[in-house]
Coordinates of N, CA and C in Angstrom, one line a residue:
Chain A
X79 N 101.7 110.4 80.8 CA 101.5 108.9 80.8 C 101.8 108.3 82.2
X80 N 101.0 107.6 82.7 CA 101.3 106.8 83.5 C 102.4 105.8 84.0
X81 N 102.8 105.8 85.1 CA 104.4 105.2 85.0 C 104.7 104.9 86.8
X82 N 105.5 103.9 86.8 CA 106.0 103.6 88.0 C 107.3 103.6 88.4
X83 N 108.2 103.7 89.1 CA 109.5 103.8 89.3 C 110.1 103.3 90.7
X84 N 111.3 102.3 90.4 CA 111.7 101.7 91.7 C 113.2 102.2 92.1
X85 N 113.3 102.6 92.4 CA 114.6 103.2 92.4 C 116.0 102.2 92.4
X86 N 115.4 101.4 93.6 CA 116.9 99.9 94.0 C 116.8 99.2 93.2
X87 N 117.9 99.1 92.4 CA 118.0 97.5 91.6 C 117.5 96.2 92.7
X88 N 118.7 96.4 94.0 CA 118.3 95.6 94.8 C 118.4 95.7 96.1
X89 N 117.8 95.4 97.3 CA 117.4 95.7 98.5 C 118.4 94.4 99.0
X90 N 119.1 94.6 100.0 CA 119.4 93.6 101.2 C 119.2 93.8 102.3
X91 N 118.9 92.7 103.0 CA 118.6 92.9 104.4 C 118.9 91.7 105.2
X92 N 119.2 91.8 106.3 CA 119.3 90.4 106.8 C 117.7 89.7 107.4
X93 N 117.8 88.4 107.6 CA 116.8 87.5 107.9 C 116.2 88.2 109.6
X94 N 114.6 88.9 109.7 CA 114.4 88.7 110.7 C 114.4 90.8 111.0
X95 N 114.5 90.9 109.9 CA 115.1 92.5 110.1 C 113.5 93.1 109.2
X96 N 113.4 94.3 109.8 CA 112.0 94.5 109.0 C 112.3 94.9 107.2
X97 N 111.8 94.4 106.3 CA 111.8 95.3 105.1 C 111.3 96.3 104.3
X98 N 111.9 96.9 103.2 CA 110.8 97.9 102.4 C 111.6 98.0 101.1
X99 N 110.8 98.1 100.4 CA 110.8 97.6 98.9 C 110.4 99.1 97.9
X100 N 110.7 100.0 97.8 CA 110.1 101.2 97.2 C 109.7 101.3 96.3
X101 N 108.6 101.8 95.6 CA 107.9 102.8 94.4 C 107.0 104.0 94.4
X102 N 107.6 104.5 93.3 CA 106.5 106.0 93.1 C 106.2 105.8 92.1
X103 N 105.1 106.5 91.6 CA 104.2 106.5 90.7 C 103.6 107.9 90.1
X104 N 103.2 107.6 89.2 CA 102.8 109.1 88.2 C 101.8 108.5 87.3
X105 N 100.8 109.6 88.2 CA 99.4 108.8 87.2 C 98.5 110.0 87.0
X106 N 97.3 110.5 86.3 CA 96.9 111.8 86.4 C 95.3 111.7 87.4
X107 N 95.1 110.0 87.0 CA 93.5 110.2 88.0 C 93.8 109.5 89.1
X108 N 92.8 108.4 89.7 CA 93.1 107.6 90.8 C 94.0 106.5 90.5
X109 N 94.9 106.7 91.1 CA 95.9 105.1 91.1 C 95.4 103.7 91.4
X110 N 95.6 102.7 90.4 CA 95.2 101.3 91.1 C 97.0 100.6 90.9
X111 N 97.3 100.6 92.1 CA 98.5 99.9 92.3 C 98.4 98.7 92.8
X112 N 99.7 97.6 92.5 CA 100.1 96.6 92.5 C 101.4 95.9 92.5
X113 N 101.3 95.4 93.4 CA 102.8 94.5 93.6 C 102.1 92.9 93.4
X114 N 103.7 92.9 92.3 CA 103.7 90.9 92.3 C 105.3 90.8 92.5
X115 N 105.2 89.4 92.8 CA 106.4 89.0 93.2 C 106.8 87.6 92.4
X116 N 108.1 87.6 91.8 CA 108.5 86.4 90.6 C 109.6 85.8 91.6
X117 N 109.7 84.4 91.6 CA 110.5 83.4 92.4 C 111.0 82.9 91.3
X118 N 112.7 82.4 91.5 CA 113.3 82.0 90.4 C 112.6 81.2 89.5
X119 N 112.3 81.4 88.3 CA 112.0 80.3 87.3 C 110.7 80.1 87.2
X120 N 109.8 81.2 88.0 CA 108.5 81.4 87.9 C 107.7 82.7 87.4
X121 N 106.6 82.0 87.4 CA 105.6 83.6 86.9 C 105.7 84.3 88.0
X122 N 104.7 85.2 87.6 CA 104.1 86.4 88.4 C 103.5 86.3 89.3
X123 N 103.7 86.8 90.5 CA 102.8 86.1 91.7 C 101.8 87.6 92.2
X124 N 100.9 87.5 92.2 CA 99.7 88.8 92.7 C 100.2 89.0 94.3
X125 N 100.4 89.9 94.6 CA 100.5 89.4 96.2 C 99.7 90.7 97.0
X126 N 99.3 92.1 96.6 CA 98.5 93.1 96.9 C 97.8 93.7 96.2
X127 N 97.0 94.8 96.3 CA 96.8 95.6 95.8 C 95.9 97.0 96.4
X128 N 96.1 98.1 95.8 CA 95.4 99.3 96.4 C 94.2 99.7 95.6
X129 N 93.3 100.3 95.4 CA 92.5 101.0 94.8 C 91.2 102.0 95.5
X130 N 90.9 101.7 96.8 CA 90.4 102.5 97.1 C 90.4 102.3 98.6
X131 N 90.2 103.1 99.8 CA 89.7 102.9 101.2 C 91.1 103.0 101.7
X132 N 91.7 102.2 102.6 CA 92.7 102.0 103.6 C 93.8 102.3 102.7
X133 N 94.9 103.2 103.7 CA 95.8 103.7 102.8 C 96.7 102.5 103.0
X134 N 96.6 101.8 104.6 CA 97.6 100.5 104.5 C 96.5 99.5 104.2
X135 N 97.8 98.3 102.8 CA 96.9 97.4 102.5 C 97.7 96.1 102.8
X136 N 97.0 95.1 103.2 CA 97.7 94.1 103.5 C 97.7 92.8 102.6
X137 N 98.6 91.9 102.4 CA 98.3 91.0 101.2 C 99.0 89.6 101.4
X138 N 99.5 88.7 100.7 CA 99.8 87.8 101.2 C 100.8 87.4 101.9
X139 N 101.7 86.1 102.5 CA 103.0 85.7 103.1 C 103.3 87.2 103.7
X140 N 102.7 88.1 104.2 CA 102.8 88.9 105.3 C 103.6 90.1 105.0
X141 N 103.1 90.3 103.9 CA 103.2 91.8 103.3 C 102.3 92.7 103.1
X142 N 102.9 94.1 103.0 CA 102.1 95.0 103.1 C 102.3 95.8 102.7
X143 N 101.7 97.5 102.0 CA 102.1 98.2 101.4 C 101.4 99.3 101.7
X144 N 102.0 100.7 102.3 CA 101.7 102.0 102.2 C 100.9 102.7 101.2
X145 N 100.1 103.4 101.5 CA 99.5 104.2 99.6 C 100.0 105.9 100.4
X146 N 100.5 106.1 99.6 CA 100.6 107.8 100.2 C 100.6 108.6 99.2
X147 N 100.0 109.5 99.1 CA 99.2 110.4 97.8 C 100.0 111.7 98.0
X148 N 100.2 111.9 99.3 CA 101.1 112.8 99.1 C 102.2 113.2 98.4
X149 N 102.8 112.4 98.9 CA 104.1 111.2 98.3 C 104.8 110.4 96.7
X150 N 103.2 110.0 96.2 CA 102.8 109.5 95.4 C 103.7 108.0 95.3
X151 N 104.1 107.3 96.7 CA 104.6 105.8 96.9 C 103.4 105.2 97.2
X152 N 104.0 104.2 97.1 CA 103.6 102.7 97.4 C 104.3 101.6 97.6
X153 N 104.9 102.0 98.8 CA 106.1 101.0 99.3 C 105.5 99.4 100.0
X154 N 106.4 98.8 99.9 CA 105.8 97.2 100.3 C 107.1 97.0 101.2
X155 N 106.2 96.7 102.4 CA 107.1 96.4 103.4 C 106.5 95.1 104.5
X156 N 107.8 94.6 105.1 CA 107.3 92.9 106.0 C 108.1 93.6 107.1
X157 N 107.3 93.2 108.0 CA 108.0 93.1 109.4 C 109.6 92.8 109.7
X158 N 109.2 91.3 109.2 CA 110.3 90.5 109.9 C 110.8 89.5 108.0
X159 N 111.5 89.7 108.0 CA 111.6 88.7 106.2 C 112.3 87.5 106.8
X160 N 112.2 87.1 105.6 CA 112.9 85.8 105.8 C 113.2 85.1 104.5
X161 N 114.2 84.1 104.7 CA 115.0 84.1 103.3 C 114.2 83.1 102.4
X162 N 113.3 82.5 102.4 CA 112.0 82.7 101.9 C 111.6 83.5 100.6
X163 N 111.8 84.9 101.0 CA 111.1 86.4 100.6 C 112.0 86.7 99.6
X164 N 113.0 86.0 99.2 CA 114.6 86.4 98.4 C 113.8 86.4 97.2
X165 N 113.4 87.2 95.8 CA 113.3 87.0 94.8 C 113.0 88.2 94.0
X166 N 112.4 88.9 93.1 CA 112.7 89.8 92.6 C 110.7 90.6 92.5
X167 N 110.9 91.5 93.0 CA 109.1 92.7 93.4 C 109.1 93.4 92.2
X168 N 107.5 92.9 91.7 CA 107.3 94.1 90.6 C 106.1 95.2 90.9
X169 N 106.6 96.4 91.0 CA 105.4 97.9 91.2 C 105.0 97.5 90.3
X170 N 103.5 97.7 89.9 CA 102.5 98.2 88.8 C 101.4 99.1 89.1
X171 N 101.3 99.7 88.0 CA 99.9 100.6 87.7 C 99.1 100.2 86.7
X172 N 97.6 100.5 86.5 CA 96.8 99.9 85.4 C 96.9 101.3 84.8
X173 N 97.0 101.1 83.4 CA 96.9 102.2 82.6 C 95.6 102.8 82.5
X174 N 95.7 103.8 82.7 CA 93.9 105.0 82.5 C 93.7 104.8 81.4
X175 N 94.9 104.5 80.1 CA 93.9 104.8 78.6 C 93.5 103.7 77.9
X176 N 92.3 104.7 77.4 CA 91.5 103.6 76.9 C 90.6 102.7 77.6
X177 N 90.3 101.4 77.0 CA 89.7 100.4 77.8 C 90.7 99.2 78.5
X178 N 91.6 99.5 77.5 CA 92.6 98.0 78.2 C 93.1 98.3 79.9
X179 N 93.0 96.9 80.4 CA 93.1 96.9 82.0 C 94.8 96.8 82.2
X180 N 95.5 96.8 81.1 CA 96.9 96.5 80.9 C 97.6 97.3 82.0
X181 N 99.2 96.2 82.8 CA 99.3 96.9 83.8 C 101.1 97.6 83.2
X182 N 101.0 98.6 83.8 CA 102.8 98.9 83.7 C 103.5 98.9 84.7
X183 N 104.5 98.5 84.4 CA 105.4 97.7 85.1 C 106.6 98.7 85.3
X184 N 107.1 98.0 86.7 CA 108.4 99.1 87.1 C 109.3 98.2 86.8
X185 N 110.5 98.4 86.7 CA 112.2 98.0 86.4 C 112.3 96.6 87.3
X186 N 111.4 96.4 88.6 CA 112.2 95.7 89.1 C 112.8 95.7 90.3
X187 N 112.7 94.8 91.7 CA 114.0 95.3 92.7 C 113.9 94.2 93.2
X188 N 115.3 93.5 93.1 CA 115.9 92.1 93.5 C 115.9 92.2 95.4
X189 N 114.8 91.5 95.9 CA 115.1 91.2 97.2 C 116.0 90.2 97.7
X190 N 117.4 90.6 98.5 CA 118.1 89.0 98.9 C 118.2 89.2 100.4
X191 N 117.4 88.5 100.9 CA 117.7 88.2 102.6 C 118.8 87.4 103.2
X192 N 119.5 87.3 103.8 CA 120.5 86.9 104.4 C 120.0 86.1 105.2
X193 N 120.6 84.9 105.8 CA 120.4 84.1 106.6 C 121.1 84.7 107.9
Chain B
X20 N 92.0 76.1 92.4 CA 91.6 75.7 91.2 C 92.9 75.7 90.4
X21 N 92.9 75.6 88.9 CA 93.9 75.6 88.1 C 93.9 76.9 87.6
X22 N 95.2 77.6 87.8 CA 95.5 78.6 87.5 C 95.9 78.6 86.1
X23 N 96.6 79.8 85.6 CA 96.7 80.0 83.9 C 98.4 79.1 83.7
X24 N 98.0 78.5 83.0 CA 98.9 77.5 82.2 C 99.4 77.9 80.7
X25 N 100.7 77.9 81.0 CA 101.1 78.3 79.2 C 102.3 76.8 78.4
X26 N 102.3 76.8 77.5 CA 103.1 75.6 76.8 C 103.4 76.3 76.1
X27 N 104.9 75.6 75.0 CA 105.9 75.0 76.2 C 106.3 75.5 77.4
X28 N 107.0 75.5 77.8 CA 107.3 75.9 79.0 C 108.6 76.7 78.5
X29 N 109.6 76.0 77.4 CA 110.8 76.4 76.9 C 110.6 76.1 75.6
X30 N 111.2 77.3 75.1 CA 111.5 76.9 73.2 C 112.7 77.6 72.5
X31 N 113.5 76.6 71.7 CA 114.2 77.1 71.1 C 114.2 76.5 69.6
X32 N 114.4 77.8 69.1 CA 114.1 78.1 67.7 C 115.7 78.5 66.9
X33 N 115.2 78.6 65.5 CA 116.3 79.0 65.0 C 115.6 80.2 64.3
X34 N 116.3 81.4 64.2 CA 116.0 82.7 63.4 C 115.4 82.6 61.9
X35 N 114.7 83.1 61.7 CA 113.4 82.9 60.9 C 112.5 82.0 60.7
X36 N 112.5 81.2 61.7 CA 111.6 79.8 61.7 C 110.5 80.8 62.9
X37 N 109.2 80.0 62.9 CA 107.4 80.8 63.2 C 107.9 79.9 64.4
X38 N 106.9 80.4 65.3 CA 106.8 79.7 66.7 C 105.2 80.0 67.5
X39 N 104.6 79.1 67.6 CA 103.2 79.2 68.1 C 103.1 79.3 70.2
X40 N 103.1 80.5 71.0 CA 103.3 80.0 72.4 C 101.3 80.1 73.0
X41 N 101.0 78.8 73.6 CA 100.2 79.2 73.9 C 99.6 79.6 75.6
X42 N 98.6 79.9 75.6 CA 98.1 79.9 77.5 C 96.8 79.3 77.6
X43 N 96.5 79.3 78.7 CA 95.3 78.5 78.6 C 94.4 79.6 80.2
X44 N 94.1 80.3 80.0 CA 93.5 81.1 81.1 C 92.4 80.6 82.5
X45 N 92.6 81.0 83.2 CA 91.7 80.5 84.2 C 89.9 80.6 84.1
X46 N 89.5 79.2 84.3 CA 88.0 79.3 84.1 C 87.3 80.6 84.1
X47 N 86.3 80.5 83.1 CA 85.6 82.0 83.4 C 86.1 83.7 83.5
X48 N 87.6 83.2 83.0 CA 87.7 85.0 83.2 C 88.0 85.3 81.5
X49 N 87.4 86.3 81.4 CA 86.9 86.8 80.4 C 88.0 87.7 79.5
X50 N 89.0 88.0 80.5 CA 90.0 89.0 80.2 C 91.5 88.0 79.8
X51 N 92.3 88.6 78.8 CA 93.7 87.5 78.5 C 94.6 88.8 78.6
X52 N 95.7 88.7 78.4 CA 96.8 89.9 78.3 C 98.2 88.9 78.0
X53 N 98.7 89.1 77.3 CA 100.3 88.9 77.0 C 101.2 89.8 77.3
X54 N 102.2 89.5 78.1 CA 103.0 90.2 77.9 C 104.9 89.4 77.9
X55 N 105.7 90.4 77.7 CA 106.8 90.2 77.8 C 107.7 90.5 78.3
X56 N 108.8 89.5 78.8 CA 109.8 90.2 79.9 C 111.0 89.7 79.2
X57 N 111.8 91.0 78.9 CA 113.2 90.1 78.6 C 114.1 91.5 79.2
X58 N 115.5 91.2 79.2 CA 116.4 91.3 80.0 C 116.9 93.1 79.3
X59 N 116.7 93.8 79.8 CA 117.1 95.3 79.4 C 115.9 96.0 79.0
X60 N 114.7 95.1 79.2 CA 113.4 95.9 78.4 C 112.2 95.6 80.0
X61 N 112.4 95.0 80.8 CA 111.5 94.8 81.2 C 110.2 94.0 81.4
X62 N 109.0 94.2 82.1 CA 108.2 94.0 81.5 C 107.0 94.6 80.8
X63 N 106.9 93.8 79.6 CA 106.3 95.2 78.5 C 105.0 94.6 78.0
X64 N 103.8 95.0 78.0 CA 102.9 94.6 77.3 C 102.6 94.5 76.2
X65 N 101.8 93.0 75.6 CA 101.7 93.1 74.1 C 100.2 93.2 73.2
X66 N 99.8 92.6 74.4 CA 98.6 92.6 73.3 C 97.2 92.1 75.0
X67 N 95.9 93.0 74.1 CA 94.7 92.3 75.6 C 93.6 91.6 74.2
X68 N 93.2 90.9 75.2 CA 91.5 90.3 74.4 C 90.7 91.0 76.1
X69 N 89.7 90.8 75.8 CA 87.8 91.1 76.0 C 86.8 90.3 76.4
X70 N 86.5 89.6 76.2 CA 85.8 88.9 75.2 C 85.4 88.9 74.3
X71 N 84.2 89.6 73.5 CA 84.2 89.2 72.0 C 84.3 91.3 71.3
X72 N 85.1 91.8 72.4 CA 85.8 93.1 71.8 C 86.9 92.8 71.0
X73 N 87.3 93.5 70.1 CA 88.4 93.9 69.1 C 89.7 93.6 70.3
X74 N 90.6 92.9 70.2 CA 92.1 93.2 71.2 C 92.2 94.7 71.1
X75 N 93.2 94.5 72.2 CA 93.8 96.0 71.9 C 95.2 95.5 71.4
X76 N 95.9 95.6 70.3 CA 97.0 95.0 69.9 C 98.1 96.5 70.2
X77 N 98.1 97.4 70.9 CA 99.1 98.5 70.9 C 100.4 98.4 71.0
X78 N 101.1 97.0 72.3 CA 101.8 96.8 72.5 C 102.5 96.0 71.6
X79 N 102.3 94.7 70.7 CA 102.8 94.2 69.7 C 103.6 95.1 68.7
X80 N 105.2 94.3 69.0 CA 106.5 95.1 68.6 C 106.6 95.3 66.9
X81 N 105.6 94.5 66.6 CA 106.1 94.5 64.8 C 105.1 93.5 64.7
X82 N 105.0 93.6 63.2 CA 103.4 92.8 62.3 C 104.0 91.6 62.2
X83 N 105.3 91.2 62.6 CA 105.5 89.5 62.8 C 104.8 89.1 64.1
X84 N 104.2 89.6 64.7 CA 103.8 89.2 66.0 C 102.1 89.1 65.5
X85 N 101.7 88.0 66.4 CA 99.9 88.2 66.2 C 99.7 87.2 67.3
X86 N 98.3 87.8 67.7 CA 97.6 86.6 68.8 C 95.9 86.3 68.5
X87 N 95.7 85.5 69.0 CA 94.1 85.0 68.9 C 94.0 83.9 69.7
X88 N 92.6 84.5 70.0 CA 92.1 84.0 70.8 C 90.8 83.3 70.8
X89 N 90.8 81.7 70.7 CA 89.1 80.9 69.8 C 88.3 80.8 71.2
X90 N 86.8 81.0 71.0 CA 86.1 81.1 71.7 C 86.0 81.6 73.2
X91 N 86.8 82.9 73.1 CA 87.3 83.2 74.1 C 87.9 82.3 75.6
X92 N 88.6 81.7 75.0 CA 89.6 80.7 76.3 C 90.5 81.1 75.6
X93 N 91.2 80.0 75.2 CA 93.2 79.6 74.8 C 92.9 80.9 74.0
X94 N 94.7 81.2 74.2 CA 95.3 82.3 73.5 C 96.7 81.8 72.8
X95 N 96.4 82.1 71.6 CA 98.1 81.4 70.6 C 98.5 83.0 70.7
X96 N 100.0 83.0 70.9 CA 100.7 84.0 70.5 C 101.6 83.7 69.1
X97 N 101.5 84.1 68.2 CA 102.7 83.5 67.1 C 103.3 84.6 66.7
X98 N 104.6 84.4 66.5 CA 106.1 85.7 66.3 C 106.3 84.4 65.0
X99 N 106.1 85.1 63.3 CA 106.9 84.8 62.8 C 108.3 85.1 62.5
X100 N 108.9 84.4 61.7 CA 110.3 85.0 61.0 C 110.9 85.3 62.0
X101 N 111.1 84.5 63.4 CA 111.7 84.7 64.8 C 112.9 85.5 64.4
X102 N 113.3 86.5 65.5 CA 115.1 87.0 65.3 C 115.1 86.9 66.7
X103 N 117.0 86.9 66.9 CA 117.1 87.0 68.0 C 116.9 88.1 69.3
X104 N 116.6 89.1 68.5 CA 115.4 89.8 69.8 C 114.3 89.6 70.3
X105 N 113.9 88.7 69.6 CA 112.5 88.0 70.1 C 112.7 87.4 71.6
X106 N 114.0 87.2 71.6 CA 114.1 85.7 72.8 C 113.7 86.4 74.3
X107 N 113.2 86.1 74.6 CA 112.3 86.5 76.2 C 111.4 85.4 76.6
X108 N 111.3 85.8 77.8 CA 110.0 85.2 78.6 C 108.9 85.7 78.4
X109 N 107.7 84.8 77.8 CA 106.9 85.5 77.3 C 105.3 85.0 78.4
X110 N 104.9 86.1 79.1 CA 103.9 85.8 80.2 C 102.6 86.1 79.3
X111 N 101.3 84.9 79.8 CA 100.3 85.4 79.7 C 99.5 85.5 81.1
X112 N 98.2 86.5 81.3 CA 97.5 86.4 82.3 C 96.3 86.7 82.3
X113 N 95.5 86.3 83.1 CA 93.7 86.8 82.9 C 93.4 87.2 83.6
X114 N 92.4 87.6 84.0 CA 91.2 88.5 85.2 C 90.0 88.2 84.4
X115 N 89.3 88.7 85.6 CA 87.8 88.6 85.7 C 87.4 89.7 84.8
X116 N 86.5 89.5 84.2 CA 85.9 91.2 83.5 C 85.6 92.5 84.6
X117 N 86.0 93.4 84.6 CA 85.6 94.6 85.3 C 87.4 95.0 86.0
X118 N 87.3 96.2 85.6 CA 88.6 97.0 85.9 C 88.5 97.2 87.5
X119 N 89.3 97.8 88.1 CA 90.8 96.8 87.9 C 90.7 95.9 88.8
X120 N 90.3 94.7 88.0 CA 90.8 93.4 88.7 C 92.3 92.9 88.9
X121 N 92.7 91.9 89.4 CA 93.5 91.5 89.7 C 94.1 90.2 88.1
X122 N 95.4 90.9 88.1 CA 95.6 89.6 87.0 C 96.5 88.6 87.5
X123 N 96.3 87.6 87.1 CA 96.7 86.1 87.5 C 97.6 85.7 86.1
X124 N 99.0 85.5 87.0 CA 100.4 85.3 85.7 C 100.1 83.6 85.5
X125 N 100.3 83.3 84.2 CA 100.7 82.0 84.0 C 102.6 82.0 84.2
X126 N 103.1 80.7 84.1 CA 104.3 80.6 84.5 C 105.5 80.9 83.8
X127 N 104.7 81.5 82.3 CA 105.7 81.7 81.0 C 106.0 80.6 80.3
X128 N 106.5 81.4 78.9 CA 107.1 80.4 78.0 C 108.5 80.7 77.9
X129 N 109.6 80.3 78.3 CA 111.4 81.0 77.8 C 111.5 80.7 76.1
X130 N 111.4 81.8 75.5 CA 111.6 81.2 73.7 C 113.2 81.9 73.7
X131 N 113.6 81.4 73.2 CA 115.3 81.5 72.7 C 115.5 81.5 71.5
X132 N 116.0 82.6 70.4 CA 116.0 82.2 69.1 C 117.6 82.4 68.5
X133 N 118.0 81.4 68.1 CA 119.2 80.8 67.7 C 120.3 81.6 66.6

């Protein structure tokens, strides 16, 4: 079965310092991976995605994420963060079975940037 | 444009009382998905619509739970005979028809059951 995994509950970093956000994944065909990002007291925010071509993919407020097959990650990393960026990254995969586009979801990893 | 909108925003209920949450999906996308996040579980999927395919209801935790969806737009979720496991944030989202698109979260509904 298809699955994704974040290891950090939560990442700190200070403001200005580059970040990275980790997931692996376990899928049996081609992976379509996805990061969203939830700000207190909000939905889901889309912010990348991978599915085919460039193994770096770039996506919004100036993030970006690795695909490494080797590996089987798909880390999401910024340059430079900023306390802004503080809120909680969700990995996902679309499930292969069936027809449903339904995505699964990893655990979770609380980003808090320091000023 | 207007993104996916769900009402209420917050609900609190008392245990065994029905509760109706709905969404309202972004123009033209053809695809709905529910899901749910609550605190030790994640986020878990419940239920997809199509358009005028059968849902896939796999994720739906128990036969108190049901969704529908009228003329393919708005989606009711209703949880009867609420218990307090129910209580979560309950997200809906859409995409465009054709895998794998991108899904678009509405802001949630917080249901609390008493």
């Amino acid at each position: 079965a298809q699955s994704v995994a974040q290891p950090e509950d939560q990442v700190n970093v200070a403001e200005g310092n580059p970040l990275t956000v980790k997931c692996t994944y376990s899928v049996s065909g081609n992976p379509y991976l996805f990061w969203y990002v939830q700000y207190p007291n909000r939905g889901l925010q889309f912010l990348l995605k991978y599915i085919t071509g460039d193994n770096l993919v770039k996506g919004s407020y100036g993030f970006e994420a690795e695909f490494n097959k080797s590996q089987t990650s798909f880390h999401l990393k910024k340059p430079s963060a900023l306390v802004s960026d503080s809120a909680l990254y969700f990995c996902a995969v679309r499930d292969e079975g069936g027809a449903t586009n339904k995505l699964i979801f990893g655990t979770g990893t609380l980003l808090a940037v320091q000023p | 444009g207007a993104g996916v909108s769900q009402s209420p925003s917050n609900k609190v209920t008392e245990k065994g009382k029905d509760v109706e949450l709905r969404c309202d999906p972004i123009s033209g996308h053809t695809a709905l998905y529910w899901y749910r996040q609550s605190l030790g579980q994640g986020l878990e999927f419940l239920i997809y619509f199509q358009g005028n395919s059968a849902p896939d209801k796999s994720g739906l935790p128990s036969d108190r739970f049901s969704a529908e969806r009228t003329g393919g737009s708005v989606s009711t979720l209703t949880i009867q005979r609420t218990q307090q496991e129910d209580s979560a944030v309950y997200l809906c989202a859409s995409s465009l028809w054709g895998a794998p698109d991108t899904q678009y979260f509405g802001p949630g509904t917080r249901l609390t059951v008493l």
